Structure formats: structure tokens, C-alpha cells
Amino acid sequence: QQFSDTGSRKEHVKITSESKPGFLERLSETSGGMLMGLVTFLLSFYLLFTNEGRALRTAKSLDEGLSLVIPLDSIHSVSQQNEGRLVHLAGALSTSKPLFDPSYGLSIQAVKLKRHVEMYQWVEYEDSTEYEENGEIKKETKYSYNTEWKSEVVNSRNFDREIGHKNPSAMAVESFTAVSPNVQVGSFVLSNGLVDKIDNFKQLSLSNLEDPHADVTRGGDYFYHSENPRRPEVGDLRVSFFYAGLSGDDPHLGSADKVTVIARQRGDQLVPYHTKSGDVLQILYPGDLSVEEVFQKEHESNTMKTWALRAAGWLSMFVGISLMTRIFYTLVDWFPIVRDLVNIGLKAFAVCVATSLSLLTISIGWLFYRPLWALLIGLLSVVPIVIAKSRVPPKKQQ
């Protein structure tokens, strides 16, 4: 084993070897992979089918909401005529009391205040390569160690070499997020679900604050628990702060943040609205947006989520088919040329079948909502198979 030292970075190489698995062992591993592939394959159907129903249900709920929503004339008075109805309003956030962190003498009028603590620790990185030598499979792993600021405790007991790279088991100061118990827009109180959507955190400048304790030093936008912040040691801490939803005018941060809300009015509270389609409308966006802009953003978000889940479903199906057909590769893996041809064929087969079955599953998901589109997508599902079949050369006439 070799060592090299470059500043705080240390490296060493470890070589392990094991006998090359025999045919029966490889076949056994492939059988286990086939079972896993079958589970992945079946889950992809569930993901694709339920995703289409969710997407169409969400789109229908948004259309229902758009047809029913009532823009409020004023956010400073509560009208009983809108009781139980879906309302739209926009205005500045307000909270009853500022949020404090007494340990660092910090307070801010905001919806959320996050204390972010990082510790200077050793971090292990692995870089492995495998090769065959004298009938054995050898694995050469290069372990490198570097000191970095990390927000989670890195367990050095799992390191290949803990000696010289030992981290503390806990942080002396913990991270936390404080949330205002009462958040309002005008005279309306936001539900917990709406408050959860206020998550556009910005780092708080500490330039106007003094060092809270003798053992804490401020450097830039961090408080350091370190004797020398320029040259930290393992175990030193640095603390930064983030806020979301500024709810009062601040001479350094500016005016209160504005938000747009669409929710059900219940007294002076804004709570979730349950649509006839079975979805819940409880929408909040930063800024001053019209009703049309809000629902357009929601439709765009629904479309992006739908396509992301479709891609995940197709990939799951492709992986499942690849694992289930891996046995054919294992049976010929001692013939290099045949093995490579079989591998290409299996990948092409997996792509075609996954694409066709994904489209067919999506069409079934649409069958109850839009039968015509379902039929068109169902017809489209046979295209990959037709293309693949057309590429097969016809048999020569005898």
C-alpha cells in the first residue's frame, strides 16, 4: 500500500482479489437478477397506469378550480359571502412576532428561520477498477481523504483507514428551522399546508451583527467555532442562517415578500379546497400573480411531473426486461463475439418491448377518461415492434 500527502488530502491504494466465478455461480446470480427484474417490471406497470390517472385527475381539478375561483376585492376585510368558496388573493406576508435565535443574538421578522450548522470533517472517496489477472478478478481501490465542511456527521468508523481520519461522533451545535405559528396575508391566516410552501430560502447577511460569544468569530456570513477560521481543524463548526418569507419591512433586507394564494375561505382562514375530482387545491406562489397565471403554472407543473414519472416508468420497465433476459447473455458469455451480438440484441429487444408496453399501459390509463386518445396511443404502441420487425432481413427464397 502506498501513501501520498497533498495538503489535507491523503491517499492510499488497496488491492483485493477473488477467484473468477464459475458458470453455475454466474447462472445463480443471473437467476436472482431475474427475480428482481420481474418485480421491477411489474412495478413499472403500476407506476405508469396510476400516473396517467393522477395526471388527468389533477388537470380536471385545476379546470374545475379555474371555473369556480373568486378573486377577492380586498385582503383586509373578511366577507361572509365567500365562506366555503375557492378564493384568490395576493398581498404581503405578515407575522405576529419575530423569530429568534438567542444563542447567536439574531432575530428576524420572517415566516421561517433556518440555522445551518456545518462541521469540518474528514471525507472518504473511493475510485475502483476491476481487471482479470491469472484467472482471478482483482479490484484496485484508491481511497482518498479530504477535509471538508459537512452539514451531516460523517461516520469515520466506516472508513477503510480510520487512523488519522477520525471525526467527532456528534455536533456541539445542532441545525434547526423555526416557523412562525401565525402567518397572514392581510386579514387571512394561512394554513400549515400553505406555510409549508413558503420555502424560497435566502442566506441572511451577518455583516450587521457582532460576535455573540468570546469563542465565536464572525467571518463573512458565518459564525465560526474555531480558534483560527482561516485554518480550521477537524471538529470546528461554522453556522449560517437562512430565512424564507420576509414578513416585515427591514432596513437591510427590504420590504415584506408578496405571495399569491388560492385556497378555500373558512372564516378568516385559508384552508385546502377539495374538488369533485378528489384532489386538493391549496396553492401558493411568490409574487403577485393573476388567476390565469397561477393555474397555468399549476398545469405546467403537472405536465412536468407526468413526463418525469412516464420516463421513470419506462426506465423501470427497460431495466426489468434487461434483468429478466440477462440469462441469455450468461449462457454465451464465454464466446466473446456471440456474447457482444447477443448483448446488442437484448438491449434492442428491451428498448422496443419497454416502449410498446409503456405506450399500451398509458393508453389503458386514458381509456376511462379520453377513449379516442387511448385508441391512438394504443395504435402507436405497435410502432416500435413494426420498426424492429421491418429491420429483420427477409429469408432468401429457396
mmCIF file with all atom_site columns, N, CA and C in Angstrom, residues 102-133:
data_model
loop_
_atom_site.group_PDB
_atom_site.id
_atom_site.type_symbol
_atom_site.label_atom_id
_atom_site.label_alt_id
_atom_site.label_comp_id
_atom_site.label_asym_id
_atom_site.label_entity_id
_atom_site.label_seq_id
_atom_site.pdbx_PDB_ins_code
_atom_site.Cartn_x
_atom_site.Cartn_y
_atom_site.Cartn_z
_atom_site.occupancy
_atom_site.B_iso_or_equiv
_atom_site.pdbx_formal_charge
_atom_site.auth_seq_id
_atom_site.auth_comp_id
_atom_site.auth_asym_id
_atom_site.auth_atom_id
_atom_site.pdbx_PDB_model_num
ATOM 1  N N  . PRO A 1 102 ? -31.574 32.957  20.151  1.00 0.00 ? 102 PRO A N  1
ATOM 2  C CA . PRO A 1 102 ? -30.880 33.644  21.254  1.00 0.00 ? 102 PRO A CA 1
ATOM 3  C C  . PRO A 1 102 ? -29.421 33.249  21.405  1.00 0.00 ? 102 PRO A C  1
ATOM 4  N N  . SER A 1 103 ? -29.068 32.056  20.923  1.00 0.00 ? 103 SER A N  1
ATOM 5  C CA . SER A 1 103 ? -27.669 31.618  21.067  1.00 0.00 ? 103 SER A CA 1
ATOM 6  C C  . SER A 1 103 ? -26.712 32.511  20.285  1.00 0.00 ? 103 SER A C  1
ATOM 7  N N  . TYR A 1 104 ? -27.210 33.145  19.232  1.00 0.00 ? 104 TYR A N  1
ATOM 8  C CA . TYR A 1 104 ? -26.354 33.983  18.403  1.00 0.00 ? 104 TYR A CA 1
ATOM 9  C C  . TYR A 1 104 ? -26.850 35.428  18.317  1.00 0.00 ? 104 TYR A C  1
ATOM 10 N N  . GLY A 1 105 ? -27.811 35.777  19.198  1.00 0.00 ? 105 GLY A N  1
ATOM 11 C CA . GLY A 1 105 ? -28.303 37.144  19.247  1.00 0.00 ? 105 GLY A CA 1
ATOM 12 C C  . GLY A 1 105 ? -28.924 37.613  17.957  1.00 0.00 ? 105 GLY A C  1
ATOM 13 N N  . LEU A 1 106 ? -29.704 36.744  17.308  1.00 0.00 ? 106 LEU A N  1
ATOM 14 C CA . LEU A 1 106 ? -30.235 37.048  15.991  1.00 0.00 ? 106 LEU A CA 1
ATOM 15 C C  . LEU A 1 106 ? -31.755 36.974  16.012  1.00 0.00 ? 106 LEU A C  1
ATOM 16 N N  . SER A 1 107 ? -32.408 37.931  15.355  1.00 0.00 ? 107 SER A N  1
ATOM 17 C CA . SER A 1 107 ? -33.861 37.905  15.210  1.00 0.00 ? 107 SER A CA 1
ATOM 18 C C  . SER A 1 107 ? -34.237 38.476  13.852  1.00 0.00 ? 107 SER A C  1
ATOM 19 N N  . ILE A 1 108 ? -35.367 38.008  13.328  1.00 0.00 ? 108 ILE A N  1
ATOM 20 C CA . ILE A 1 108 ? -35.825 38.464  12.018  1.00 0.00 ? 108 ILE A CA 1
ATOM 21 C C  . ILE A 1 108 ? -37.335 38.279  11.923  1.00 0.00 ? 108 ILE A C  1
ATOM 22 N N  . GLN A 1 109 ? -37.997 39.222  11.285  1.00 0.00 ? 109 GLN A N  1
ATOM 23 C CA . GLN A 1 109 ? -39.430 39.129  11.057  1.00 0.00 ? 109 GLN A CA 1
ATOM 24 C C  . GLN A 1 109 ? -39.640 38.355  9.759   1.00 0.00 ? 109 GLN A C  1
ATOM 25 N N  . ALA A 1 110 ? -39.833 37.051  9.882   1.00 0.00 ? 110 ALA A N  1
ATOM 26 C CA . ALA A 1 110 ? -39.970 36.183  8.714   1.00 0.00 ? 110 ALA A CA 1
ATOM 27 C C  . ALA A 1 110 ? -40.826 34.984  9.068   1.00 0.00 ? 110 ALA A C  1
ATOM 28 N N  . VAL A 1 111 ? -41.264 34.270  8.044   1.00 0.00 ? 111 VAL A N  1
ATOM 29 C CA . VAL A 1 111 ? -42.080 33.075  8.255   1.00 0.00 ? 111 VAL A CA 1
ATOM 30 C C  . VAL A 1 111 ? -41.217 31.918  8.767   1.00 0.00 ? 111 VAL A C  1
ATOM 31 N N  . LYS A 1 112 ? -39.999 31.797  8.225   1.00 0.00 ? 112 LYS A N  1
ATOM 32 C CA . LYS A 1 112 ? -39.113 30.700  8.621   1.00 0.00 ? 112 LYS A CA 1
ATOM 33 C C  . LYS A 1 112 ? -37.687 31.218  8.811   1.00 0.00 ? 112 LYS A C  1
ATOM 34 N N  . LEU A 1 113 ? -37.014 30.682  9.792   1.00 0.00 ? 113 LEU A N  1
ATOM 35 C CA . LEU A 1 113 ? -35.606 30.982  10.056  1.00 0.00 ? 113 LEU A CA 1
ATOM 36 C C  . LEU A 1 113 ? -34.880 29.656  10.234  1.00 0.00 ? 113 LEU A C  1
ATOM 37 N N  . LYS A 1 114 ? -33.864 29.449  9.418   1.00 0.00 ? 114 LYS A N  1
ATOM 38 C CA . LYS A 1 114 ? -33.128 28.177  9.451   1.00 0.00 ? 114 LYS A CA 1
ATOM 39 C C  . LYS A 1 114 ? -31.687 28.418  9.924   1.00 0.00 ? 114 LYS A C  1
ATOM 40 N N  . ARG A 1 115 ? -31.311 27.682  10.959  1.00 0.00 ? 115 ARG A N  1
ATOM 41 C CA . ARG A 1 115 ? -29.899 27.681  11.393  1.00 0.00 ? 115 ARG A CA 1
ATOM 42 C C  . ARG A 1 115 ? -29.215 26.474  10.747  1.00 0.00 ? 115 ARG A C  1
ATOM 43 N N  . HIS A 1 116 ? -28.171 26.737  9.964   1.00 0.00 ? 116 HIS A N  1
ATOM 44 C CA . HIS A 1 116 ? -27.479 25.691  9.215   1.00 0.00 ? 116 HIS A CA 1
ATOM 45 C C  . HIS A 1 116 ? -26.075 25.524  9.795   1.00 0.00 ? 116 HIS A C  1
ATOM 46 N N  . VAL A 1 117 ? -25.820 24.364  10.393  1.00 0.00 ? 117 VAL A N  1
ATOM 47 C CA . VAL A 1 117 ? -24.544 24.097  11.064  1.00 0.00 ? 117 VAL A CA 1
ATOM 48 C C  . VAL A 1 117 ? -23.733 23.104  10.241  1.00 0.00 ? 117 VAL A C  1
ATOM 49 N N  . GLU A 1 118 ? -22.464 23.414  10.047  1.00 0.00 ? 118 GLU A N  1
ATOM 50 C CA . GLU A 1 118 ? -21.541 22.517  9.342   1.00 0.00 ? 118 GLU A CA 1
ATOM 51 C C  . GLU A 1 118 ? -20.317 22.263  10.217  1.00 0.00 ? 118 GLU A C  1
ATOM 52 N N  . MET A 1 119 ? -19.770 21.062  10.091  1.00 0.00 ? 119 MET A N  1
ATOM 53 C CA . MET A 1 119 ? -18.571 20.704  10.849  1.00 0.00 ? 119 MET A CA 1
ATOM 54 C C  . MET A 1 119 ? -17.452 20.332  9.881   1.00 0.00 ? 119 MET A C  1
ATOM 55 N N  . TYR A 1 120 ? -16.262 20.740  10.215  1.00 0.00 ? 120 TYR A N  1
ATOM 56 C CA . TYR A 1 120 ? -15.086 20.426  9.403   1.00 0.00 ? 120 TYR A CA 1
ATOM 57 C C  . TYR A 1 120 ? -14.696 18.982  9.687   1.00 0.00 ? 120 TYR A C  1
ATOM 58 N N  . GLN A 1 121 ? -14.751 18.119  8.653   1.00 0.00 ? 121 GLN A N  1
ATOM 59 C CA . GLN A 1 121 ? -14.584 16.690  8.868   1.00 0.00 ? 121 GLN A CA 1
ATOM 60 C C  . GLN A 1 121 ? -13.762 16.042  7.761   1.00 0.00 ? 121 GLN A C  1
ATOM 61 N N  . TRP A 1 122 ? -13.302 14.852  8.081   1.00 0.00 ? 122 TRP A N  1
ATOM 62 C CA . TRP A 1 122 ? -12.677 14.011  7.067   1.00 0.00 ? 122 TRP A CA 1
ATOM 63 C C  . TRP A 1 122 ? -13.765 13.364  6.219   1.00 0.00 ? 122 TRP A C  1
ATOM 64 N N  . VAL A 1 123 ? -13.543 13.311  4.911   1.00 0.00 ? 123 VAL A N  1
ATOM 65 C CA . VAL A 1 123 ? -14.457 12.651  3.980   1.00 0.00 ? 123 VAL A CA 1
ATOM 66 C C  . VAL A 1 123 ? -13.656 11.668  3.139   1.00 0.00 ? 123 VAL A C  1
ATOM 67 N N  . GLU A 1 124 ? -14.186 10.445  3.003   1.00 0.00 ? 124 GLU A N  1
ATOM 68 C CA . GLU A 1 124 ? -13.503 9.406   2.234   1.00 0.00 ? 124 GLU A CA 1
ATOM 69 C C  . GLU A 1 124 ? -14.124 9.275   0.854   1.00 0.00 ? 124 GLU A C  1
ATOM 70 N N  . TYR A 1 125 ? -13.263 9.162   -0.155  1.00 0.00 ? 125 TYR A N  1
ATOM 71 C CA . TYR A 1 125 ? -13.713 8.933   -1.533  1.00 0.00 ? 125 TYR A CA 1
ATOM 72 C C  . TYR A 1 125 ? -13.075 7.656   -2.056  1.00 0.00 ? 125 TYR A C  1
ATOM 73 N N  . GLU A 1 126 ? -13.849 6.903   -2.863  1.00 0.00 ? 126 GLU A N  1
ATOM 74 C CA . GLU A 1 126 ? -13.364 5.650   -3.445  1.00 0.00 ? 126 GLU A CA 1
ATOM 75 C C  . GLU A 1 126 ? -13.368 5.742   -4.960  1.00 0.00 ? 126 GLU A C  1
ATOM 76 N N  . ASP A 1 127 ? -12.352 5.163   -5.559  1.00 0.00 ? 127 ASP A N  1
ATOM 77 C CA . ASP A 1 127 ? -12.282 5.049   -7.013  1.00 0.00 ? 127 ASP A CA 1
ATOM 78 C C  . ASP A 1 127 ? -11.762 3.652   -7.332  1.00 0.00 ? 127 ASP A C  1
ATOM 79 N N  . SER A 1 128 ? -12.656 2.786   -7.858  1.00 0.00 ? 128 SER A N  1
ATOM 80 C CA . SER A 1 128 ? -12.313 1.373   -8.040  1.00 0.00 ? 128 SER A CA 1
ATOM 81 C C  . SER A 1 128 ? -12.249 0.996   -9.511  1.00 0.00 ? 128 SER A C  1
ATOM 82 N N  . THR A 1 129 ? -11.326 0.092   -9.809  1.00 0.00 ? 129 THR A N  1
ATOM 83 C CA . THR A 1 129 ? -11.225 -0.507  -11.141 1.00 0.00 ? 129 THR A CA 1
ATOM 84 C C  . THR A 1 129 ? -11.034 -2.009  -10.973 1.00 0.00 ? 129 THR A C  1
ATOM 85 N N  . GLU A 1 130 ? -11.655 -2.781  -11.853 1.00 0.00 ? 130 GLU A N  1
ATOM 86 C CA . GLU A 1 130 ? -11.530 -4.235  -11.808 1.00 0.00 ? 130 GLU A CA 1
ATOM 87 C C  . GLU A 1 130 ? -10.818 -4.734  -13.064 1.00 0.00 ? 130 GLU A C  1
ATOM 88 N N  . TYR A 1 131 ? -10.001 -5.759  -12.890 1.00 0.00 ? 131 TYR A N  1
ATOM 89 C CA . TYR A 1 131 ? -9.313  -6.368  -14.029 1.00 0.00 ? 131 TYR A CA 1
ATOM 90 C C  . TYR A 1 131 ? -9.059  -7.834  -13.713 1.00 0.00 ? 131 TYR A C  1
ATOM 91 N N  . GLU A 1 132 ? -8.810  -8.618  -14.763 1.00 0.00 ? 132 GLU A N  1
ATOM 92 C CA . GLU A 1 132 ? -8.586  -10.053 -14.601 1.00 0.00 ? 132 GLU A CA 1
ATOM 93 C C  . GLU A 1 132 ? -7.101  -10.344 -14.741 1.00 0.00 ? 132 GLU A C  1
ATOM 94 N N  . GLU A 1 133 ? -6.584  -11.153 -13.819 1.00 0.00 ? 133 GLU A N  1
ATOM 95 C CA . GLU A 1 133 ? -5.151  -11.491 -13.829 1.00 0.00 ? 133 GLU A CA 1
ATOM 96 C C  . GLU A 1 133 ? -4.970  -12.885 -13.247 1.00 0.00 ? 133 GLU A C  1
#
